[in-house]
Coordinates of C-alpha atoms in Angstrom, one line a residue:
Chain A
X273 CA -9.4 -126.2 -235.2
X274 CA -9.9 -128.6 -232.3
X275 CA -8.5 -128.0 -228.8
X276 CA -8.4 -129.7 -225.4
X277 CA -8.0 -127.8 -222.2
X278 CA -7.1 -129.6 -218.9
X279 CA -7.6 -126.7 -216.2
X280 CA -5.7 -128.5 -213.5
X281 CA -2.1 -128.4 -213.8
X282 CA -1.2 -130.5 -210.7
X283 CA -3.4 -132.6 -208.3
X284 CA -2.6 -134.0 -205.1
X285 CA -4.8 -136.6 -203.2
X286 CA -4.3 -139.0 -200.6
X287 CA -4.1 -142.7 -201.1
X288 CA -7.8 -144.1 -201.2
X289 CA -9.3 -140.9 -202.0
X290 CA -11.4 -140.5 -205.0
X291 CA -10.2 -138.6 -208.0
X292 CA -11.6 -136.6 -210.8
X293 CA -9.5 -134.8 -213.5
X294 CA -11.2 -132.4 -216.0
X295 CA -11.0 -132.2 -219.5
X296 CA -12.9 -129.9 -221.8
X297 CA -12.7 -129.9 -225.6
X298 CA -13.5 -127.8 -228.7
X299 CA -14.6 -129.4 -231.8
X300 CA -17.5 -128.8 -234.2
X301 CA -18.5 -132.4 -234.5
X302 CA -18.7 -135.4 -232.4
X303 CA -15.2 -136.1 -231.4
X304 CA -13.3 -139.2 -230.6
X305 CA -12.1 -138.8 -227.0
X306 CA -9.1 -140.5 -225.0
X307 CA -7.3 -140.5 -221.8
X308 CA -3.7 -141.5 -221.8
X309 CA -1.2 -141.8 -218.6
X310 CA 2.3 -141.2 -218.9
X311 CA 4.8 -142.4 -216.1
X312 CA 8.4 -141.1 -216.1
X313 CA 10.5 -143.1 -218.7
X314 CA 7.3 -144.6 -220.1
X315 CA 5.3 -144.1 -223.2
X316 CA 1.8 -142.9 -223.3
X317 CA -0.6 -145.8 -222.3
X318 CA -4.3 -145.4 -223.4
X319 CA -6.6 -145.7 -220.2
X320 CA -9.8 -145.4 -222.0
X321 CA -11.8 -144.0 -225.1
X322 CA -15.0 -142.7 -226.4
X323 CA -16.1 -143.1 -229.9
X324 CA -19.9 -143.3 -229.6
X325 CA -22.8 -144.9 -227.5
X326 CA -22.6 -145.1 -224.0
X327 CA -21.4 -141.8 -222.6
X328 CA -19.8 -143.4 -219.4
X329 CA -16.9 -145.6 -220.7
X330 CA -14.9 -148.0 -218.4
X331 CA -11.0 -148.1 -218.7
X332 CA -8.1 -150.0 -217.5
X333 CA -6.8 -149.8 -213.8
X334 CA -10.4 -149.0 -212.5
X335 CA -10.7 -145.6 -214.5
X336 CA -13.7 -144.3 -215.8
X337 CA -14.8 -141.4 -217.9
X338 CA -18.1 -139.8 -218.8
X339 CA -18.8 -137.9 -222.0
X340 CA -21.1 -134.8 -221.6
X341 CA -21.8 -133.2 -225.0
X342 CA -23.5 -130.3 -223.4
X343 CA -20.7 -129.2 -221.4
X344 CA -17.9 -130.3 -223.9
X345 CA -16.3 -132.3 -221.2
X346 CA -14.9 -135.7 -220.8
X347 CA -13.7 -135.9 -217.0
X348 CA -11.7 -139.0 -215.8
X349 CA -12.8 -140.6 -212.5
X350 CA -11.5 -143.2 -210.0
X351 CA -13.3 -144.1 -206.9
X352 CA -10.2 -145.0 -204.8
X353 CA -6.7 -143.9 -205.9
X354 CA -3.5 -146.0 -205.4
X355 CA 0.0 -144.9 -204.9
X356 CA 1.0 -146.3 -208.4
X357 CA -1.5 -144.0 -210.0
X358 CA 1.1 -141.2 -209.5
X359 CA 1.7 -139.9 -213.0
X360 CA 0.8 -137.5 -215.7
X361 CA -2.6 -137.7 -217.4
X362 CA -3.5 -136.4 -220.7
X363 CA -6.8 -135.9 -222.4
X364 CA -7.0 -136.1 -226.1
X365 CA -9.4 -135.5 -228.9
X366 CA -9.1 -137.2 -232.3
X367 CA -10.9 -135.9 -235.4
X368 CA -11.9 -137.4 -238.5
X369 CA -10.0 -137.1 -241.7
X370 CA -7.1 -138.9 -243.4
X371 CA -4.6 -138.6 -240.5
X372 CA -6.8 -138.7 -237.6
X373 CA -3.8 -137.4 -235.3
X374 CA -4.5 -136.7 -231.8
X375 CA -4.7 -133.3 -230.1
X376 CA -3.6 -133.5 -226.7
X377 CA -4.2 -131.1 -223.5
X378 CA -1.3 -130.0 -221.5
X379 CA -1.7 -132.7 -219.1
X380 CA -2.6 -132.9 -215.2
X381 CA 0.2 -134.3 -212.8
X382 CA -1.2 -136.5 -210.2
X383 CA 0.7 -136.7 -206.7
X384 CA -0.7 -139.3 -204.3
X385 CA 0.1 -139.0 -200.8
X386 CA 0.4 -142.1 -198.5
Chain B
X234 CA 4.8 -158.2 -230.2
X235 CA 7.1 -156.1 -228.3
X236 CA 5.2 -152.8 -228.9
X237 CA 6.7 -149.6 -230.4
X238 CA 10.4 -149.2 -229.9
X239 CA 12.3 -146.0 -230.4
X240 CA 16.2 -145.5 -230.6
X241 CA 17.9 -143.9 -228.9
X242 CA 16.2 -143.1 -225.7
X243 CA 18.3 -140.0 -225.1
X244 CA 20.4 -137.8 -227.4
X245 CA 22.7 -135.0 -226.3
X246 CA 24.0 -132.8 -229.3
X247 CA 25.4 -129.4 -229.8
X248 CA 23.7 -126.7 -231.7
X249 CA 24.0 -126.9 -235.5
X250 CA 24.6 -130.7 -235.4
X251 CA 22.3 -133.1 -237.2
X252 CA 20.4 -136.0 -235.6
X253 CA 18.4 -138.8 -236.7
X254 CA 15.9 -141.0 -234.6
X255 CA 14.5 -144.3 -235.3
X256 CA 11.0 -145.9 -234.7
X257 CA 10.0 -149.4 -235.0
X258 CA 6.2 -149.7 -235.1
X259 CA 4.2 -152.8 -234.0
X260 CA 4.8 -155.1 -236.9
X261 CA 1.4 -155.2 -238.5
X262 CA 0.6 -151.5 -238.1
X263 CA 0.3 -149.7 -241.2
X264 CA -0.1 -146.1 -239.7
X265 CA 2.6 -144.3 -238.0
X266 CA 2.9 -141.0 -236.3
X267 CA 5.6 -138.6 -234.9
X268 CA 4.6 -136.2 -232.3
X269 CA 6.9 -133.7 -230.1
X270 CA 6.3 -133.1 -226.4
X271 CA 8.1 -130.4 -224.7
X272 CA 8.5 -129.9 -220.9
X273 CA 5.0 -129.3 -219.3
X274 CA 3.0 -130.0 -222.4
X275 CA 1.1 -132.6 -224.2
X276 CA 2.4 -134.1 -227.3
X277 CA 2.0 -132.1 -230.5
X278 CA 1.5 -133.8 -233.9
X279 CA 4.2 -133.5 -236.4
X280 CA 3.7 -136.0 -239.2
X281 CA 1.9 -139.2 -240.3
X282 CA 2.6 -142.1 -242.4
X283 CA 0.3 -144.5 -244.1
X284 CA 2.7 -147.3 -245.2
X285 CA 5.5 -145.6 -246.8
X286 CA 3.5 -142.5 -247.9
X287 CA 4.0 -139.4 -245.8
X288 CA 0.4 -138.1 -246.0
X289 CA 0.3 -135.2 -243.6
X290 CA 2.5 -132.6 -242.1
X291 CA 2.1 -130.3 -239.3
X292 CA 3.2 -126.7 -239.5
X293 CA 5.4 -127.2 -236.7
X294 CA 7.7 -129.5 -238.8
X295 CA 10.0 -126.8 -240.4
X296 CA 12.3 -127.5 -243.3
X297 CA 15.0 -128.7 -241.1
X298 CA 12.9 -131.7 -240.2
X299 CA 12.5 -134.5 -242.5
X300 CA 10.8 -137.9 -241.9
X301 CA 10.9 -141.1 -243.9
X302 CA 9.4 -144.6 -243.8
X303 CA 11.0 -146.6 -246.4
X304 CA 9.1 -149.8 -247.2
X305 CA 6.4 -148.9 -244.9
X306 CA 8.2 -150.5 -241.8
X307 CA 10.4 -148.4 -239.5
X308 CA 10.7 -144.7 -239.7
X309 CA 13.4 -142.2 -239.3
X310 CA 13.0 -138.5 -238.2
X311 CA 16.0 -136.4 -238.9
X312 CA 16.6 -132.9 -237.6
X313 CA 19.2 -130.8 -239.4
X314 CA 21.2 -127.8 -238.0
X315 CA 19.6 -128.5 -234.4
X316 CA 18.6 -125.5 -232.5
X317 CA 18.0 -125.1 -228.6
X318 CA 14.5 -124.9 -229.3
X319 CA 14.3 -128.3 -230.8
X320 CA 15.1 -129.7 -227.2
X321 CA 12.0 -132.0 -226.5
X322 CA 10.6 -135.6 -226.4
X323 CA 10.2 -137.0 -229.7
X324 CA 7.2 -139.7 -229.6
X325 CA 6.3 -142.1 -232.2
X326 CA 3.0 -144.1 -232.3
X327 CA 1.5 -146.7 -234.6
X328 CA -2.0 -147.9 -235.2
X329 CA -3.6 -150.1 -237.5
X330 CA -6.1 -148.8 -240.2
X331 CA -9.0 -150.9 -240.4
X332 CA -11.9 -148.5 -240.5
X333 CA -13.1 -146.5 -237.8
X334 CA -10.7 -144.9 -235.3
X335 CA -7.9 -146.8 -234.2
X336 CA -5.9 -146.7 -230.9
X337 CA -2.5 -145.3 -231.3
X338 CA 0.2 -147.2 -229.4
X339 CA 3.0 -144.9 -228.2
X340 CA 6.9 -145.6 -227.8
X341 CA 8.8 -144.7 -225.0
X342 CA 10.2 -141.7 -226.9
X343 CA 13.6 -140.0 -227.6
X344 CA 14.6 -137.3 -225.5
X345 CA 16.6 -134.8 -227.4
X346 CA 18.9 -132.1 -225.5
X347 CA 20.3 -129.4 -227.6
X348 CA 23.2 -127.5 -226.0

């Protein structure tokens, strides 16, 4: 069965600093990979996704992620964090099959200091 | 298109009571998913509909849980004889099946507290 690990439960960065959130997955074939963001009282919003092709994918709000098959990783990055980026971030893997439900990591809570 | 909506947003109930949640997906979406999210965890898949057919259920979905999607539009999730362990955020998502892998759009969730 597939699984997702987000090793960092909580990350604190200063506004304007760069950010990298780690995600490792376990799946036997090429996965579909996603990053979602969840703000308090809000639903999950898709930041970006990887299906195939270019391993560096660009998303909304200035985020990008790089798929590294050799490391089973899909880390999320942003060069300069804004205070509004404070939220919880979830990495997810989708698998082929009839349902194509998502398997999520446990999330990383991002705090942004002024 | 107002996105996926869920009702109610919050529900407080006493142990042993039945509760029902509603999800209205994006209108043209034929796939609908229910997930459960407990504190400090990511969402976990519960069940999935394609149109009105419930095609897959997680082992997390005990016999006390039932979901329907009559006419392939809105969906309801009912929990009978609630237990304190049912306290969680229940998320609904929808997507459009047109080949490949489609983005799931999530609703704001229903937060259930069982006293």
